[in-house]
């Protein structure tokens, strides 16, 4: 589902990559997302990988941004709903004292994406100034500076146009990209409930799902690579009333291993093979 949501986003943009390529990209993204703060490396890794498979830089950046925005819309719209309706959050500081903070974070995050989506040209100026600074300090030669300025403007404009192209693309592909985003998130958020049921505990699936949505929301703002430490702490605080302490540790470790660390290990192996293949081609 994770691979298919990006696959159909690319199809809506007019690009078609083999499904095995998309499957490998899923694990490479998992690896980089969880070794860099706030998952910033994942986006760069996806763009690099898509470029290696013939997708232009601007289009690749737009596709990965759209993929992220679709997930953000689901998570950010459901988080306030679960905070206000679930009994587990009644009287909790997260829903009370931190409510305004969470609202500000949501607005800032969505505001950033609105600029990226609808005012992309605003970003050309700062990028051009950055390249001029590199040239001024003799970090870029005259010819390279001119070439990079041209490429930067071209790819930013291509990036800007891509969002309109996505909305004008096949309604089937757009619908499938949204559908598989939903399937991916639902699958991801279902693991804790499955693990708890496997230990013969009774847990309300909707409550478990809501706790995971809020946990993932908090992880978006974690400065640690892969939200390590913070995700486990938030998860433990949310599920501490549902499990004994020993089983809470077991479920937390199993949840992180199945959803994150297993994929990271696979991603590391695939990345090494991709780098070796690129070296041979060079």
Coordinates of C-alpha atoms in Angstrom, one line a residue:
X1 CA 0.0 0.0 0.0
X2 CA 2.9 2.4 0.8
X3 CA 4.4 1.8 -2.6
X4 CA 1.1 1.9 -4.5
X5 CA 0.2 5.3 -3.1
X6 CA 3.3 6.8 -4.6
X7 CA 2.9 4.6 -7.7
X8 CA -0.5 6.0 -8.5
X9 CA 0.6 9.6 -7.7
X10 CA 3.2 9.2 -10.3
X11 CA 0.7 7.7 -12.7
X12 CA -1.5 10.7 -12.2
X13 CA 1.5 12.9 -13.2
X14 CA 2.1 10.8 -16.3
X15 CA 5.0 8.6 -15.1
X16 CA 5.0 4.9 -14.9
X17 CA 7.6 2.9 -13.0
X18 CA 7.7 -0.9 -12.5
X19 CA 6.1 -2.1 -9.3
X20 CA 9.4 -3.9 -8.2
X21 CA 11.1 -0.5 -8.4
X22 CA 8.4 1.1 -6.2
X23 CA 8.7 -1.8 -3.7
X24 CA 12.4 -1.1 -3.3
X25 CA 11.8 2.6 -2.9
X26 CA 9.5 1.9 0.0
X27 CA 12.3 0.3 2.0
X28 CA 15.0 2.8 1.0
X29 CA 12.6 5.6 2.2
X30 CA 12.1 3.7 5.5
X31 CA 15.8 3.5 6.1
X32 CA 16.6 7.2 5.4
X33 CA 13.4 8.5 7.1
X34 CA 14.4 6.8 10.4
X35 CA 18.0 7.8 10.5
X36 CA 17.4 11.5 9.9
X37 CA 15.7 14.1 12.1
X38 CA 12.0 14.6 11.3
X39 CA 12.3 12.1 8.5
X40 CA 13.9 14.7 6.3
X41 CA 16.2 12.2 4.6
X42 CA 13.4 10.1 3.3
X43 CA 12.2 12.8 0.8
X44 CA 15.7 13.3 -0.5
X45 CA 16.3 9.6 -0.9
X46 CA 13.0 9.1 -2.8
X47 CA 13.8 12.0 -5.2
X48 CA 17.3 10.6 -5.8
X49 CA 16.0 7.2 -6.5
X50 CA 13.2 8.4 -8.8
X51 CA 15.7 10.5 -10.7
X52 CA 17.9 7.4 -11.2
X53 CA 14.8 5.8 -12.8
X54 CA 14.1 8.6 -15.3
X55 CA 11.7 10.9 -13.3
X56 CA 12.8 14.6 -13.6
X57 CA 13.8 16.3 -10.3
X58 CA 10.9 18.7 -10.2
X59 CA 8.3 16.0 -10.9
X60 CA 9.9 13.6 -8.5
X61 CA 9.9 16.2 -5.7
X62 CA 6.3 17.0 -6.5
X63 CA 5.2 13.4 -6.4
X64 CA 6.8 12.7 -3.0
X65 CA 5.4 16.0 -1.7
X66 CA 1.9 15.1 -2.8
X67 CA 2.3 11.6 -1.3
X68 CA 3.3 13.3 2.0
X69 CA 0.4 15.8 1.9
X70 CA -2.2 13.1 1.4
X71 CA -1.0 11.3 4.6
X72 CA -0.8 14.7 6.5
X73 CA -4.4 15.5 5.5
X74 CA -5.6 12.2 7.0
X75 CA -3.6 12.4 10.2
X76 CA -4.0 16.2 10.9
X77 CA -7.7 16.1 10.3
X78 CA -8.3 13.1 12.5
X79 CA -6.0 14.1 15.4
X80 CA -8.2 16.9 16.8
X81 CA -11.3 14.6 16.3
X82 CA -9.8 11.8 18.4
X83 CA -8.4 14.3 21.0
X84 CA -11.9 15.7 21.6
X85 CA -13.9 12.5 21.4
X86 CA -11.9 9.6 22.9
X87 CA -12.4 9.0 26.6
X88 CA -8.7 8.1 26.9
X89 CA -7.8 11.8 26.4
X90 CA -10.4 13.3 28.7
X91 CA -8.6 15.2 31.4
X92 CA -5.3 14.6 29.8
X93 CA -2.9 17.5 29.4
X94 CA -2.4 16.6 25.8
X95 CA -6.0 17.5 25.0
X96 CA -6.2 20.3 27.5
X97 CA -3.1 22.4 28.2
X98 CA -1.4 21.3 25.0
X99 CA -4.5 21.8 22.8
X100 CA -3.6 25.3 21.7
X101 CA 0.0 24.3 21.0
X102 CA -1.2 21.4 18.9
X103 CA -3.5 23.8 17.0
X104 CA -0.6 26.1 16.3
X105 CA 1.6 23.3 15.1
X106 CA -1.1 22.1 12.7
X107 CA -1.6 25.5 11.3
X108 CA 2.2 26.1 10.8
X109 CA 2.7 22.7 9.2
X110 CA -0.3 23.1 6.9
X111 CA 0.7 26.7 6.1
X112 CA 4.1 25.5 5.0
X113 CA 2.6 23.0 2.7
X114 CA 0.2 25.6 1.3
X115 CA 3.1 27.8 0.3
X116 CA 4.9 24.8 -1.3
X117 CA 1.7 23.7 -3.1
X118 CA 0.3 27.1 -4.3
X119 CA 3.1 29.6 -4.0
X120 CA 6.1 27.6 -5.2
X121 CA 7.5 30.7 -7.0
X122 CA 8.0 32.3 -3.7
X123 CA 10.8 29.7 -3.1
X124 CA 12.7 30.6 -6.3
X125 CA 14.1 33.9 -4.8
X126 CA 15.6 32.4 -1.7
X127 CA 17.0 29.5 -3.7
X128 CA 18.6 31.8 -6.2
X129 CA 20.0 34.0 -3.4
X130 CA 21.6 30.9 -1.8
X131 CA 23.3 29.9 -5.1
X132 CA 24.5 33.5 -5.5
X133 CA 26.0 33.4 -2.0
X134 CA 27.9 30.2 -2.9
X135 CA 29.2 31.9 -6.0
X136 CA 30.2 35.0 -4.1
X137 CA 32.3 33.0 -1.7
X138 CA 33.9 31.2 -4.7
X139 CA 32.3 27.9 -3.9
X140 CA 30.7 27.8 -7.3
X141 CA 32.5 28.7 -10.6
X142 CA 30.9 31.1 -13.0
X143 CA 29.8 28.4 -15.5
X144 CA 28.5 26.1 -12.7
X145 CA 26.7 29.0 -11.1
X146 CA 24.9 29.9 -14.3
X147 CA 24.1 26.2 -14.9
X148 CA 22.7 25.6 -11.4
X149 CA 20.7 28.8 -11.5
X150 CA 19.0 27.7 -14.8
X151 CA 18.4 24.1 -13.5
X152 CA 17.1 25.4 -10.1
X153 CA 14.5 27.7 -11.8
X154 CA 13.5 25.1 -14.3
X155 CA 12.9 22.4 -11.7
X156 CA 11.1 24.8 -9.4
X157 CA 8.7 25.8 -12.2
X158 CA 8.3 22.1 -13.2
X159 CA 7.6 21.3 -9.5
X160 CA 5.0 24.1 -9.4
X161 CA 3.2 23.0 -12.5
X162 CA 3.2 19.3 -11.3
X163 CA 0.5 20.0 -8.7
X164 CA -1.9 21.2 -11.3
X165 CA -1.0 18.3 -13.5
X166 CA -1.8 15.9 -10.7
X167 CA -5.3 17.4 -10.2
X168 CA -5.8 17.3 -14.0
X169 CA -4.6 13.7 -14.2
X170 CA -6.7 10.6 -14.4
X171 CA -9.4 10.6 -11.8
X172 CA -8.9 6.9 -11.4
X173 CA -5.2 7.3 -10.5
X174 CA -6.0 10.2 -8.2
X175 CA -8.6 8.2 -6.4
X176 CA -6.3 5.2 -6.1
X177 CA -3.5 7.3 -4.7
X178 CA -5.9 8.6 -2.0
X179 CA -7.4 5.1 -1.4
X180 CA -4.0 3.4 -0.9
X181 CA -2.9 6.2 1.4
X182 CA -5.9 5.4 3.5
X183 CA -5.2 1.6 3.3
X184 CA -1.5 2.2 4.2
X185 CA -2.3 4.3 7.3
X186 CA -5.1 2.0 8.4
X187 CA -2.7 -1.0 8.2
X188 CA 0.1 0.8 9.9
X189 CA -2.1 2.0 12.8
X190 CA -3.7 -1.5 13.2
X191 CA -0.5 -3.3 14.4
X192 CA -0.7 -2.3 18.1
X193 CA -4.3 -3.7 18.3
X194 CA -3.2 -6.9 16.6
X195 CA -0.3 -7.3 19.0
X196 CA -2.5 -6.6 22.1
X197 CA -5.1 -9.1 20.9
X198 CA -2.4 -11.7 20.4
X199 CA -1.6 -11.4 24.1
X200 CA -5.3 -12.1 24.9
X201 CA -6.1 -8.6 26.1
X202 CA -9.4 -6.9 25.2
X203 CA -8.8 -3.6 23.5
X204 CA -11.3 -1.4 21.6
X205 CA -10.0 -1.2 18.0
X206 CA -11.2 2.4 17.5
X207 CA -9.5 3.6 20.7
X208 CA -6.3 1.9 19.6
X209 CA -6.6 3.4 16.2
X210 CA -7.1 6.9 17.7
X211 CA -4.2 6.6 20.0
X212 CA -1.9 5.6 17.1
X213 CA -3.1 8.6 15.0
X214 CA -2.2 11.0 17.8
X215 CA 1.1 9.2 18.4
X216 CA 2.0 9.6 14.7
X217 CA 1.0 13.2 14.8
X218 CA 3.4 13.8 17.7
X219 CA 6.1 11.9 15.8
X220 CA 5.9 14.4 12.9
X221 CA 7.4 17.1 15.2
X222 CA 10.1 14.9 16.8
X223 CA 13.6 16.2 16.3
X224 CA 15.2 12.7 16.9
X225 CA 15.9 10.4 14.0
X226 CA 12.9 8.3 13.3
X227 CA 11.3 9.9 16.4
X228 CA 13.3 7.4 18.5
X229 CA 12.7 7.7 22.2
X230 CA 9.8 10.1 21.8
X231 CA 7.6 7.6 19.9
X232 CA 8.2 4.9 22.4
X233 CA 7.5 7.3 25.3
X234 CA 4.3 8.6 23.8
X235 CA 3.1 5.1 22.9
X236 CA 3.9 3.8 26.4
X237 CA 2.0 6.6 28.1
X238 CA -1.1 6.1 25.9
X239 CA -1.3 2.3 26.3
X240 CA -0.1 1.9 29.9
X241 CA -3.6 1.5 31.2
X242 CA -4.3 -1.3 28.7
X243 CA -1.4 -3.6 29.5
X244 CA 0.8 -4.8 32.3
X245 CA 4.2 -3.2 32.5
X246 CA 6.0 -6.3 31.1
X247 CA 3.6 -6.7 28.2
X248 CA 3.7 -2.9 27.5
X249 CA 7.5 -3.1 26.9
X250 CA 7.0 -6.2 24.7
X251 CA 4.3 -4.6 22.6
X252 CA 6.2 -1.3 22.3
X253 CA 9.4 -3.1 21.1
X254 CA 7.4 -5.4 18.8
X255 CA 5.5 -2.5 17.3
X256 CA 8.7 -0.5 16.5
X257 CA 10.5 -3.6 15.2
X258 CA 7.6 -4.7 12.8
X259 CA 6.7 -1.2 11.5
X260 CA 10.2 0.4 11.5
X261 CA 13.3 -1.5 12.2
X262 CA 12.5 -4.6 10.0
X263 CA 11.9 -2.3 7.1
X264 CA 15.1 -0.3 7.8
X265 CA 17.2 -3.5 7.7
X266 CA 15.6 -4.5 4.4
X267 CA 16.2 -0.9 3.1
X268 CA 19.8 -1.0 4.1
X269 CA 20.4 -4.2 2.1
X270 CA 18.5 -2.8 -0.9
X271 CA 20.4 0.5 -0.7
X272 CA 23.7 -1.2 -0.8
X273 CA 22.7 -3.2 -3.8
X274 CA 21.5 -0.1 -5.6
X275 CA 24.7 1.8 -4.9
X276 CA 26.8 -1.2 -6.1
X277 CA 24.7 -1.4 -9.3
X278 CA 25.1 2.4 -9.9
X279 CA 28.9 2.0 -9.4
X280 CA 29.0 -0.8 -12.0
X281 CA 27.0 1.3 -14.5
X282 CA 29.3 4.3 -14.0

